Coordinates of C-alpha atoms in Angstrom, one line a residue:
M47 CA 34.3 3.4 -19.3
T48 CA 30.8 2.5 -18.0
P49 CA 28.7 5.2 -16.5
K50 CA 28.5 5.2 -12.7
T51 CA 25.5 3.3 -11.3
V52 CA 24.2 2.9 -7.8
R53 CA 23.0 -0.4 -6.5
I54 CA 20.2 -0.4 -4.0
G55 CA 18.3 -3.3 -2.3
G56 CA 14.7 -2.9 -1.2
A57 CA 14.6 -4.8 2.1
S58 CA 11.2 -4.1 3.5
G59 CA 7.8 -3.2 2.1
F60 CA 5.9 -2.7 5.4
W61 CA 6.2 -3.3 9.1
G62 CA 6.0 -7.1 9.3
D63 CA 7.8 -7.9 6.1
S64 CA 9.9 -11.0 5.9
A65 CA 13.3 -11.4 7.7
I66 CA 14.8 -13.2 4.7
A67 CA 15.3 -9.9 2.8
T68 CA 18.3 -8.4 4.6
P69 CA 20.7 -11.5 4.5
Q70 CA 19.6 -12.2 0.9
L71 CA 20.4 -8.7 -0.3
L72 CA 23.7 -8.6 1.6
R73 CA 24.9 -11.5 -0.5
V74 CA 24.5 -9.5 -3.7
P75 CA 27.9 -8.4 -5.0
G76 CA 28.5 -4.7 -5.0
M77 CA 25.5 -3.8 -2.9
Q78 CA 25.8 -0.2 -1.7
Y79 CA 22.5 0.6 0.0
L80 CA 19.7 -1.2 1.8
V81 CA 16.5 0.7 2.1
Y82 CA 13.5 -0.1 4.4
D83 CA 10.0 1.2 4.2
Y84 CA 7.7 0.6 7.2
L85 CA 5.1 3.3 7.3
A86 CA 1.7 2.8 5.8
E87 CA -1.2 4.9 7.0
T88 CA -2.5 2.0 9.0
T89 CA 0.9 1.5 10.6
M90 CA 1.0 5.1 11.8
A91 CA -2.3 4.4 13.6
I92 CA -0.8 1.3 15.2
L93 CA 2.3 3.2 16.3
A94 CA 0.1 5.9 17.8
R95 CA -1.6 3.2 19.8
A96 CA 1.7 1.7 20.9
R97 CA 3.1 5.1 22.0
A98 CA 0.0 5.8 24.0
K99 CA 0.8 2.7 26.1
D100 CA 4.5 3.3 26.3
V101 CA 6.2 6.6 25.5
S102 CA 9.4 4.9 24.6
L103 CA 7.7 3.1 21.6
G104 CA 6.1 4.5 18.5
Y105 CA 8.7 3.2 16.0
A106 CA 9.1 0.0 14.0
T107 CA 10.9 -2.2 16.5
D108 CA 11.4 -5.0 13.9
F109 CA 13.9 -2.7 12.1
V110 CA 16.1 -2.8 15.1
H111 CA 15.8 -6.4 16.3
A112 CA 14.9 -8.4 13.2
A113 CA 16.4 -6.4 10.3
M114 CA 19.5 -4.8 11.8
A115 CA 20.7 -6.7 15.0
P116 CA 21.5 -10.0 13.4
Y117 CA 23.4 -8.5 10.4
L118 CA 25.0 -5.3 11.8
H119 CA 28.5 -6.9 11.6
A120 CA 28.1 -7.8 7.9
I121 CA 26.6 -4.3 7.1
C122 CA 29.4 -2.5 8.8
E123 CA 32.2 -4.7 7.4
R124 CA 30.9 -4.4 3.8
G125 CA 30.3 -0.6 4.0
V126 CA 26.7 -1.0 3.1
R127 CA 24.7 2.1 4.1
V128 CA 21.1 1.9 5.4
V129 CA 18.1 4.2 5.0
A130 CA 14.8 3.5 6.8
N131 CA 11.7 5.4 7.7
A132 CA 11.4 3.1 10.7
G133 CA 11.4 6.0 13.2
G134 CA 7.7 6.4 12.8
L135 CA 6.4 8.7 15.6
N136 CA 9.6 8.4 17.7
P137 CA 12.7 8.4 15.5
M138 CA 15.1 9.4 18.3
A139 CA 14.0 6.4 20.3
C140 CA 14.6 4.2 17.3
R141 CA 18.1 5.6 16.9
D142 CA 18.9 5.0 20.6
S143 CA 17.6 1.5 20.5
L144 CA 19.7 0.7 17.5
A145 CA 22.8 2.3 18.9
A146 CA 22.4 0.2 22.1
V147 CA 22.1 -3.0 20.1
A148 CA 25.2 -2.0 18.1
A149 CA 27.2 -1.2 21.2
T150 CA 26.5 -4.7 22.6
Q151 CA 28.2 -6.0 19.4
G152 CA 31.2 -3.7 19.8
L153 CA 30.0 -1.6 16.9
A154 CA 29.4 2.2 16.6
P155 CA 27.8 3.0 13.2
R156 CA 27.1 6.7 12.6
I157 CA 23.3 6.9 12.9
A158 CA 21.6 10.1 11.7
V159 CA 18.0 11.0 12.4
V160 CA 15.9 13.3 10.2
T161 CA 13.3 15.1 12.4
G162 CA 10.6 17.7 12.0
D163 CA 7.8 15.8 10.4
D164 CA 5.8 15.9 13.7
V165 CA 3.4 18.8 13.3
L166 CA 1.3 18.1 16.4
P167 CA 2.8 21.1 18.3
Q168 CA 1.5 23.5 15.6
F169 CA -1.8 21.7 15.0
E170 CA -3.9 24.2 17.0
Q171 CA -2.6 27.0 14.9
L172 CA -3.5 25.0 11.8
R173 CA -7.0 24.3 13.2
A174 CA -7.5 28.0 13.8
S175 CA -6.8 28.7 10.1
G176 CA -9.9 26.7 9.1
L177 CA -8.4 23.3 8.5
R178 CA -10.6 20.6 6.9
D179 CA -10.1 16.9 6.1
L180 CA -8.5 16.5 2.7
Y181 CA -11.1 14.0 1.5
S182 CA -14.2 14.4 3.6
G183 CA -14.1 18.1 4.2
E184 CA -14.9 17.5 7.9
A185 CA -13.5 19.7 10.7
P186 CA -10.6 18.2 12.8
P187 CA -11.5 16.1 15.7
A188 CA -11.2 17.6 19.2
T189 CA -7.9 15.8 20.0
L190 CA -5.3 14.1 17.9
C191 CA -2.9 11.3 19.1
S192 CA -0.3 12.2 16.4
A193 CA 0.1 14.5 13.4
N194 CA 2.9 14.0 10.9
A195 CA 3.7 15.5 7.5
Y196 CA 4.8 13.3 4.6
V197 CA 8.2 14.9 4.0
G198 CA 10.6 14.3 1.1
A199 CA 14.1 13.2 0.5
R200 CA 16.2 16.3 1.2
G201 CA 17.0 15.4 4.8
I202 CA 18.1 11.9 3.8
A203 CA 20.5 13.2 1.1
Q204 CA 21.9 15.7 3.6
A205 CA 22.4 13.0 6.3
L206 CA 24.3 10.9 3.8
A207 CA 26.4 13.9 2.9
M208 CA 27.2 14.4 6.6
G209 CA 28.7 10.9 6.7
A210 CA 25.9 8.8 8.2
D211 CA 26.1 5.1 7.9
I212 CA 22.5 4.6 8.8
V213 CA 19.7 7.2 8.3
V214 CA 16.5 6.9 10.4
T215 CA 13.5 9.1 9.5
G216 CA 10.1 9.7 10.7
R217 CA 7.2 10.0 8.3
C218 CA 8.8 10.6 4.9
V219 CA 7.1 9.3 1.8
D220 CA 7.9 5.7 1.0
S221 CA 9.9 6.5 -2.2
A222 CA 12.1 9.1 -0.4
V223 CA 14.4 6.5 1.0
V224 CA 15.6 5.8 -2.6
L225 CA 15.3 9.3 -4.0
G226 CA 17.5 10.7 -1.1
V227 CA 20.2 8.1 -2.0
L228 CA 20.2 8.9 -5.7
A229 CA 20.2 12.7 -5.2
H230 CA 23.2 12.3 -2.9
E231 CA 25.1 9.9 -5.1
F232 CA 24.6 11.7 -8.4
G233 CA 24.5 15.3 -7.0
W234 CA 21.1 15.9 -8.7
R235 CA 19.7 19.4 -8.5
W236 CA 16.4 19.6 -6.5
D237 CA 14.8 21.4 -9.4
D238 CA 15.8 18.8 -12.0
W239 CA 12.2 17.7 -12.1
D240 CA 12.6 14.8 -14.5
R241 CA 15.4 13.2 -12.4
M242 CA 13.4 13.8 -9.2
A243 CA 10.5 11.9 -10.9
A244 CA 12.8 9.1 -12.1
G245 CA 14.2 8.7 -8.6
T246 CA 10.8 8.7 -7.1
L247 CA 9.7 6.0 -9.6
A248 CA 12.7 3.9 -8.6
G249 CA 11.7 4.2 -5.0
H250 CA 8.0 3.5 -5.8
V251 CA 8.8 0.3 -7.6
I252 CA 10.8 -1.2 -4.7
E253 CA 9.0 0.4 -1.8
C254 CA 6.7 -2.6 -1.4
G255 CA 9.6 -5.2 -1.4
A256 CA 8.8 -8.4 -3.2
Q257 CA 5.7 -6.9 -5.0
A258 CA 8.3 -5.9 -7.6
T259 CA 9.7 -9.4 -8.0
G260 CA 6.6 -11.5 -8.4
G261 CA 4.7 -10.9 -5.2
L262 CA 0.9 -10.4 -5.9
F263 CA 1.4 -10.9 -9.6
T264 CA -1.8 -11.7 -11.5
D265 CA -0.1 -14.7 -13.1
W266 CA 1.0 -16.0 -9.7
Q267 CA 1.2 -19.6 -11.1
Q268 CA 4.3 -18.5 -13.0
V269 CA 6.1 -17.3 -10.0
P270 CA 8.4 -20.0 -8.5
G271 CA 10.0 -20.2 -5.1
W272 CA 7.6 -18.3 -2.8
A273 CA 9.5 -19.7 0.2
D274 CA 12.6 -17.8 -0.8
I275 CA 11.2 -15.1 -3.0
G276 CA 13.9 -12.6 -4.1
Y277 CA 13.7 -9.0 -2.9
P278 CA 14.3 -6.3 -5.4
V279 CA 17.7 -4.9 -6.5
I280 CA 18.0 -1.8 -8.7
D281 CA 21.0 -0.5 -10.5
C282 CA 20.3 3.2 -11.1
A283 CA 21.9 5.3 -13.8
P284 CA 22.6 9.1 -13.5
D285 CA 19.6 9.9 -15.8
G286 CA 17.3 8.1 -13.3
S287 CA 16.6 5.0 -15.4
F288 CA 17.2 1.7 -13.6
V289 CA 17.5 -2.0 -14.1
L290 CA 15.5 -4.2 -11.8
S291 CA 16.7 -7.7 -10.7
K292 CA 16.8 -9.9 -7.7
P293 CA 19.5 -11.9 -5.8
E294 CA 20.8 -14.9 -7.8
G295 CA 19.4 -18.2 -6.9
T296 CA 16.3 -16.8 -5.2
G297 CA 12.6 -17.4 -6.0
G298 CA 10.3 -14.9 -7.5
L299 CA 10.0 -13.6 -11.0
I300 CA 11.2 -10.5 -12.9
H301 CA 8.4 -9.9 -15.4
P302 CA 7.4 -6.7 -17.2
G303 CA 3.8 -7.3 -16.3
A304 CA 4.5 -7.6 -12.6
V305 CA 6.6 -4.4 -12.7
A306 CA 3.9 -2.5 -14.6
E307 CA 1.4 -3.6 -11.9
Q308 CA 3.7 -2.1 -9.3
I309 CA 4.3 1.1 -11.2
L310 CA 0.5 1.8 -11.1
Y311 CA 0.1 0.6 -7.5
E312 CA -1.8 3.3 -5.5
V313 CA -0.7 6.2 -7.7
G314 CA -4.1 7.7 -8.4
D315 CA -3.8 10.0 -11.5
P316 CA -0.5 8.9 -13.1
A317 CA -0.1 12.4 -14.7
H318 CA -0.3 14.1 -11.3
Y319 CA 1.3 11.8 -8.7
L320 CA 1.9 14.3 -6.0
M321 CA 5.1 13.9 -4.0
P322 CA 6.8 16.4 -1.7
D323 CA 9.9 16.8 -4.0
V324 CA 8.2 16.6 -7.4
T325 CA 4.9 16.1 -9.2
C326 CA 5.4 12.9 -11.2
D327 CA 4.0 12.0 -14.6
F328 CA 4.2 8.2 -15.1
R329 CA 2.1 8.1 -18.3
Q330 CA 5.1 7.5 -20.6
V331 CA 7.0 5.1 -18.4
R332 CA 8.2 2.0 -20.3
V333 CA 9.3 -1.4 -19.0
E334 CA 11.7 -3.3 -21.2
A335 CA 12.7 -6.9 -20.7
L336 CA 16.5 -7.3 -21.0
D337 CA 16.8 -11.0 -20.2
P338 CA 14.9 -13.5 -18.0
G339 CA 16.2 -11.9 -14.9
R340 CA 16.2 -8.2 -15.6
V341 CA 14.0 -5.4 -16.8
R342 CA 14.8 -1.7 -17.5
V343 CA 12.4 1.0 -16.4
Q344 CA 12.6 4.6 -17.8
G345 CA 10.4 7.4 -19.0
A346 CA 9.2 9.2 -15.9
R347 CA 8.7 13.0 -16.2
G348 CA 8.4 15.6 -13.5
R349 CA 7.1 19.0 -12.7
P350 CA 7.4 21.3 -9.6
P351 CA 5.7 20.0 -6.5
T352 CA 3.0 21.9 -4.6
H353 CA 3.8 24.3 -1.7
T354 CA 2.2 22.0 0.8
Y355 CA 2.9 18.7 2.5
K356 CA 0.2 16.1 2.9
A357 CA -0.1 15.3 6.6
N358 CA -2.0 12.7 8.6
G359 CA -3.3 13.0 12.1
T360 CA -4.5 10.0 14.1
W361 CA -7.4 10.1 16.6
R362 CA -9.5 7.8 18.7
D363 CA -13.1 7.1 17.7
G364 CA -14.6 4.5 20.0
Y365 CA -13.8 0.8 20.1
Q366 CA -14.3 -2.3 17.9
I367 CA -14.1 -6.1 18.1
Q368 CA -13.7 -8.8 15.5
Q369 CA -14.8 -12.4 16.1
L370 CA -14.1 -15.5 14.0
M371 CA -15.7 -18.9 14.3
A372 CA -15.7 -22.0 12.1
I373 CA -19.0 -23.6 11.1
R374 CA -19.1 -26.9 9.2
G375 CA -21.6 -29.4 8.0
I376 CA -24.8 -29.5 6.1
D377 CA -26.0 -26.0 5.1
A378 CA -23.0 -24.4 6.7
P379 CA -23.6 -20.9 5.2
A380 CA -27.2 -20.9 6.4
K381 CA -26.1 -21.9 9.9
A382 CA -23.5 -19.2 9.9
R383 CA -26.0 -16.5 9.0
K384 CA -28.4 -17.6 11.6
T385 CA -25.6 -17.7 14.2
A386 CA -24.6 -14.1 13.4
E387 CA -28.2 -12.9 13.6
A388 CA -28.8 -14.6 16.9
L389 CA -25.6 -13.2 18.5
L390 CA -26.2 -9.7 17.4
A391 CA -29.9 -9.8 18.6
R392 CA -28.9 -11.3 21.9
T393 CA -26.1 -8.8 22.6
R394 CA -28.3 -5.9 21.5
A395 CA -30.9 -6.9 24.1
Q396 CA -28.2 -7.1 26.7
M397 CA -26.9 -3.6 25.8
R398 CA -30.4 -2.2 26.1
Q399 CA -30.8 -3.7 29.5
H400 CA -27.7 -1.9 30.6
G401 CA -28.7 1.4 29.2
L402 CA -26.3 1.3 26.3
D403 CA -27.0 2.4 22.7
D404 CA -26.9 0.1 19.7
Y405 CA -23.7 -0.7 17.8
T406 CA -22.6 2.2 15.7
E407 CA -21.6 -0.2 13.0
N408 CA -21.4 -3.9 12.5
C409 CA -20.3 -6.2 9.7
V410 CA -21.0 -9.9 9.1
E411 CA -19.0 -11.8 6.5
L412 CA -19.0 -15.5 5.5
L413 CA -15.4 -16.2 4.5
G414 CA -15.4 -19.0 2.0
C415 CA -18.7 -17.8 0.4
E416 CA -17.3 -14.9 -1.6
A417 CA -18.5 -12.4 1.0
L418 CA -17.1 -9.3 -0.8
Y419 CA -18.4 -10.3 -4.3
G420 CA -22.0 -9.2 -3.6
P421 CA -24.2 -10.0 -6.6
H422 CA -21.2 -11.6 -8.4
A423 CA -20.8 -14.3 -5.8
R424 CA -21.2 -17.8 -6.9
A425 CA -23.5 -20.2 -5.0
L426 CA -20.9 -22.6 -3.7
P427 CA -21.9 -26.0 -2.2
T428 CA -19.5 -25.5 0.7
R429 CA -19.8 -27.4 3.9
E430 CA -17.3 -25.2 5.7
V431 CA -17.3 -21.5 6.4
V432 CA -15.6 -19.0 8.7
L433 CA -18.1 -16.6 10.2
R434 CA -16.6 -13.2 10.8
I435 CA -18.5 -10.7 13.0
G436 CA -17.2 -7.2 13.4
A437 CA -18.8 -4.5 15.6
R438 CA -18.0 -1.0 16.8
H439 CA -19.3 1.1 19.7
A440 CA -18.4 4.3 21.4
D441 CA -18.2 2.5 24.8
A442 CA -15.8 -0.4 25.2
K443 CA -18.1 -2.0 27.8
A444 CA -20.8 -2.5 25.2
L445 CA -18.6 -4.8 23.2
T446 CA -17.8 -7.1 26.1
F447 CA -21.2 -8.7 25.6
L448 CA -20.4 -9.9 22.1
Q449 CA -16.9 -10.7 23.3
R450 CA -18.4 -13.1 25.9
E451 CA -21.5 -14.4 24.1
C452 CA -19.7 -15.7 21.0
A453 CA -18.4 -18.6 22.9
S454 CA -21.9 -19.8 23.7
A455 CA -22.5 -20.5 20.0
G456 CA -20.4 -23.7 20.4
T457 CA -23.1 -25.3 22.5
S458 CA -26.3 -23.4 22.0
M459 CA -26.5 -22.8 18.2
G460 CA -25.8 -24.8 15.1
P461 CA -24.1 -28.2 15.0
G462 CA -20.5 -28.3 13.7
T463 CA -19.7 -24.9 15.3
R464 CA -16.2 -24.1 16.7
S465 CA -16.9 -20.9 18.5
S466 CA -13.4 -19.6 18.8
F467 CA -10.0 -19.9 17.2
T468 CA -7.8 -18.2 19.8
G469 CA -10.0 -17.6 22.8
R470 CA -11.9 -14.3 23.4
A471 CA -11.1 -11.6 20.9
D472 CA -9.8 -8.3 22.2
V473 CA -11.8 -5.1 22.4
Q474 CA -9.5 -2.5 20.7
P475 CA -9.6 1.2 20.3
V476 CA -10.4 2.5 16.8
V477 CA -7.6 4.9 15.7
K478 CA -8.8 6.9 12.6
V479 CA -6.8 9.1 10.2
F480 CA -7.5 12.8 9.6
S481 CA -5.7 14.0 6.4
F482 CA -4.8 17.6 5.7
L483 CA -2.4 19.9 4.0
V484 CA 0.3 22.0 5.8
P485 CA 2.5 24.7 4.2
K486 CA 6.1 23.4 3.8
T487 CA 7.3 26.6 5.4
Q488 CA 5.7 25.5 8.6
V489 CA 7.6 22.2 8.7
P490 CA 11.3 22.9 9.4
L491 CA 13.4 19.7 9.2
Q492 CA 16.7 18.9 10.9
V493 CA 19.3 16.3 10.6
V494 CA 20.9 15.1 13.9
L495 CA 24.1 13.1 13.6
C496 CA 26.2 12.6 16.8
D497 CA 26.7 16.1 18.2
K498 CA 25.8 17.8 14.9
V499 CA 22.5 19.4 14.2
E500 CA 21.9 20.8 10.7
S501 CA 18.8 22.5 9.3
V502 CA 17.4 21.1 6.0
A503 CA 17.0 23.7 3.3
E504 CA 13.4 24.4 2.3
P505 CA 12.1 22.3 -0.6
A506 CA 12.7 23.7 -4.1
S507 CA 9.6 25.5 -5.4
A508 CA 8.5 26.9 -8.8
P509 CA 5.2 28.1 -10.3
P510 CA 2.9 25.1 -10.9
Q511 CA 2.9 23.6 -14.4
M512 CA 0.2 21.8 -16.3
A513 CA 1.0 18.3 -17.4
T514 CA 2.0 18.0 -21.1
P515 CA -0.8 16.4 -23.1
V516 CA -0.1 12.8 -23.9
P517 CA -2.3 11.2 -26.6
A518 CA -4.2 8.1 -25.4
A519 CA -4.4 5.0 -27.6
T520 CA -6.5 5.9 -30.6
A521 CA -6.7 2.5 -32.4
D522 CA -10.3 1.4 -33.0
A523 CA -11.5 -1.5 -31.0
P524 CA -12.1 -4.6 -33.1
D525 CA -15.6 -5.7 -34.1
V526 CA -16.8 -8.1 -31.4
T527 CA -20.4 -8.5 -32.6
D528 CA -19.9 -12.2 -33.3
G529 CA -17.1 -12.4 -30.6
V530 CA -16.8 -14.6 -27.5
E531 CA -17.1 -13.6 -23.9
V532 CA -14.0 -14.1 -21.7
P533 CA -13.0 -12.9 -18.3
L534 CA -10.9 -9.7 -18.1
V535 CA -7.9 -11.7 -16.9
A536 CA -7.6 -13.2 -20.3
L537 CA -6.6 -9.8 -21.7
A538 CA -5.0 -8.0 -18.7
W539 CA -3.0 -8.0 -15.6
A540 CA -4.3 -6.0 -12.6
R541 CA -3.3 -4.9 -9.1
S542 CA -5.2 -2.9 -6.5
G543 CA -4.4 -1.0 -3.4
D544 CA -5.8 1.8 -1.1
K545 CA -5.4 5.5 -0.5
G546 CA -7.4 6.1 2.6
D547 CA -11.0 5.2 1.7
D548 CA -10.3 5.3 -2.0
E549 CA -9.3 2.3 -4.1
N550 CA -6.8 2.2 -7.0
I551 CA -6.9 -0.5 -9.7
G552 CA -4.3 -0.6 -12.4
V553 CA -5.2 -2.6 -15.4
I554 CA -2.4 -3.4 -18.0
A555 CA -3.1 -5.0 -21.4
R556 CA -1.2 -8.2 -21.8
R557 CA -0.6 -7.2 -25.5
P558 CA -0.9 -3.8 -27.0
E559 CA -3.6 -5.0 -29.4
C560 CA -5.8 -5.7 -26.3
L561 CA -5.8 -2.1 -25.1
P562 CA -8.5 -0.8 -27.5
V563 CA -10.9 -3.5 -26.3
L564 CA -10.1 -2.5 -22.7
R565 CA -10.7 1.2 -23.4
A566 CA -14.0 0.4 -25.2
Q567 CA -15.5 -2.0 -22.6
L568 CA -13.8 -1.1 -19.3
T569 CA -15.6 2.3 -18.9
P570 CA -15.8 4.1 -15.6
Q571 CA -19.5 3.5 -15.4
R572 CA -19.1 -0.2 -16.0
V573 CA -16.5 -0.5 -13.3
K574 CA -18.8 1.5 -11.0
D575 CA -21.6 -0.9 -11.7
W576 CA -19.4 -3.9 -11.0
F577 CA -18.5 -2.6 -7.6
A578 CA -21.9 -0.9 -6.8
H579 CA -22.3 -3.1 -3.7
L580 CA -19.1 -1.7 -2.2
L581 CA -18.8 1.7 -3.7
L582 CA -20.2 5.0 -2.4
G583 CA -18.4 7.5 -4.7
E584 CA -17.5 7.9 -8.4
V585 CA -15.0 6.1 -10.6
E586 CA -12.3 7.9 -12.5
R587 CA -10.2 6.4 -15.3
F588 CA -6.8 7.5 -16.5
D589 CA -4.9 6.5 -19.6
V590 CA -1.3 5.2 -19.2
P591 CA -0.1 4.7 -22.8
G592 CA 3.5 3.9 -22.0
L593 CA 2.4 0.8 -20.2
H594 CA -0.6 0.1 -22.5
A595 CA -2.7 0.5 -19.3
L596 CA -5.7 2.1 -17.6
N597 CA -5.7 3.2 -14.0
F598 CA -8.9 3.5 -12.0
V599 CA -9.7 5.3 -8.8
L600 CA -12.8 4.3 -7.0
Q601 CA -13.9 6.9 -4.5
R602 CA -15.2 5.9 -1.0
A603 CA -14.9 2.2 -1.8
L604 CA -13.4 0.7 1.4
G605 CA -15.9 1.3 4.2
G606 CA -13.7 4.0 5.6
G607 CA -10.4 2.2 4.7
G608 CA -7.6 0.9 6.9
V609 CA -8.3 0.7 10.6
A610 CA -11.5 2.7 10.0
S611 CA -13.1 -0.1 8.1
L612 CA -14.7 -3.2 9.6
R613 CA -14.3 -5.2 6.4
S614 CA -12.0 -8.2 6.1
D615 CA -10.2 -6.4 3.2
P616 CA -9.9 -2.8 4.4
L617 CA -6.9 -2.2 2.2
G618 CA -8.6 -3.2 -1.0
K619 CA -6.1 -5.9 -2.0
S620 CA -8.8 -8.1 -3.6
F621 CA -10.5 -5.5 -5.8
A622 CA -8.3 -6.2 -8.8
Q623 CA -9.0 -10.0 -8.4
M624 CA -12.7 -9.3 -8.4
L625 CA -12.5 -7.0 -11.4
L626 CA -10.5 -9.7 -13.4
D627 CA -13.7 -11.8 -13.5
L628 CA -15.5 -9.0 -15.4
P629 CA -16.8 -10.4 -18.7
V630 CA -15.5 -8.8 -21.9
R631 CA -16.2 -9.6 -25.5
V632 CA -13.3 -10.3 -27.9
P633 CA -13.0 -11.4 -31.5
R634 CA -13.5 -15.2 -31.8
Q635 CA -10.2 -15.4 -33.8
W636 CA -8.2 -14.2 -30.7
V637 CA -8.9 -17.5 -29.0
D638 CA -7.5 -19.5 -31.9
D639 CA -4.6 -17.1 -32.5
G640 CA -3.3 -17.3 -28.9
V641 CA -3.9 -13.7 -28.1
L642 CA -5.5 -14.5 -24.8
A643 CA -3.9 -15.8 -21.7
P644 CA -4.1 -19.6 -22.1
H645 CA -5.0 -20.4 -18.5
S646 CA -8.0 -18.1 -18.4
V647 CA -9.9 -18.7 -21.7
D648 CA -12.5 -20.8 -20.1
F649 CA -14.9 -18.3 -18.5
P650 CA -15.9 -19.5 -15.0
H651 CA -19.4 -18.1 -15.1

């Protein structure tokens, strides 16, 4: 007899992910669960803005109308169960909307809601206790639009045990939609820390959808079929290990390098990845290729979680505008810079005439001229550039001058200027995030299913434990005195992402023998120097020997991060790509022996 496994499809990585995922995954034989992740930190800010305009909103409407409505008959007929954190700030409204859609189709799935993550009602009590921002140490803003704790998987498992066909949650952590399923199906104890960590890892790998199946892979040239990229399928074993695949006949790529990139995506310290149900240690995780379409992932370890939940509040902090215009022709970059200088000078004068202060912040980027590369940018002989101007002000009225004046550049400034792509840009409120910790005892959770309301047991707790020491790679780096200089991409894969204003870059050696070179040359100081034009904090480096990898955390690297940043890459998706151009020295013999990635041996600088 084969051990029981549970088959789960990862159908959404964020609010706005592709509609192809659900029908694709429903075609997979034996599919038991579809899970949907919608809630990034930026998304919560957007939902807060939507709810401020209409109290019936505040949830991921795409879940109801794009992911569920067209496929509810198939989901119900096949007995596939669904778990989604689409409830956002208004999970009951999400449930009601989905139930109404189902009723029009003659369906009545049992929809459970996990509630209680909203901590706004007790925020003043928390403020009185001396609450400070988790990252900046600043006091809370005067008023919050929302405040939600990142809760765990217990409520999901309980809702499934109560018989729910569909579970809708508010702000649970992304991986909880998988951990809750596995804890329910296998009957895991909540203090079985290694299994909690393994289930969290399974959820982490598929929580970003197609990022596990070739999306964003460093070697993107190898990934076929982007138009029909396959979404991830995991077959999970009782010990927490799992096999990753994708629907047959779809595009994408199941590759150990791509999976390793995703394992390190946004985890910070891999020995202390703090989740509400467990403290994860991913340092000994291994990825094993089984055949061209499957990999096995195992090796996560766990320790007790902390006694607190991380929570995020959203608050309004003025207004911002972003303008785009195309500038072409001779000396296009110079014309673009002069255009930006003129528009900012003109609108500053207009603001002064109306008694308004200067911009609190502005950002000028020439897209197409390697704007984020700083001193590493190449002088490109381009005759076409997109000028991007971002500005922020406490008063929305002040931004209307720039909103209006940008159009005039089409006739009063440089030749070859198209002053607008889509008409006047909108002036939008800036919704920022205030992160804090809240004791778990102050966040009572409930499951609501039809006329039943059940309390969720408090999370398991135990005295904190230190991570078990794991030796880093100790092999000596080869002598590169007479070596050759190549870009980092010749030796490594890399992927980057954000945590607030901090940046995470995972760097994985393409071959184990490359790791000593990476450890010797990719020092925290060198990475800090490479990003000095973007970085305000320090750089930490963590060893991940199971993946032959290094994980870097760059503090205060994103200009505020998310909606708080005026940059064109506020989520730091391009940092790994920029780092992969870093020159490293390798033995000359490696070039002849084929150790390096063949498409990247020719150093571009």
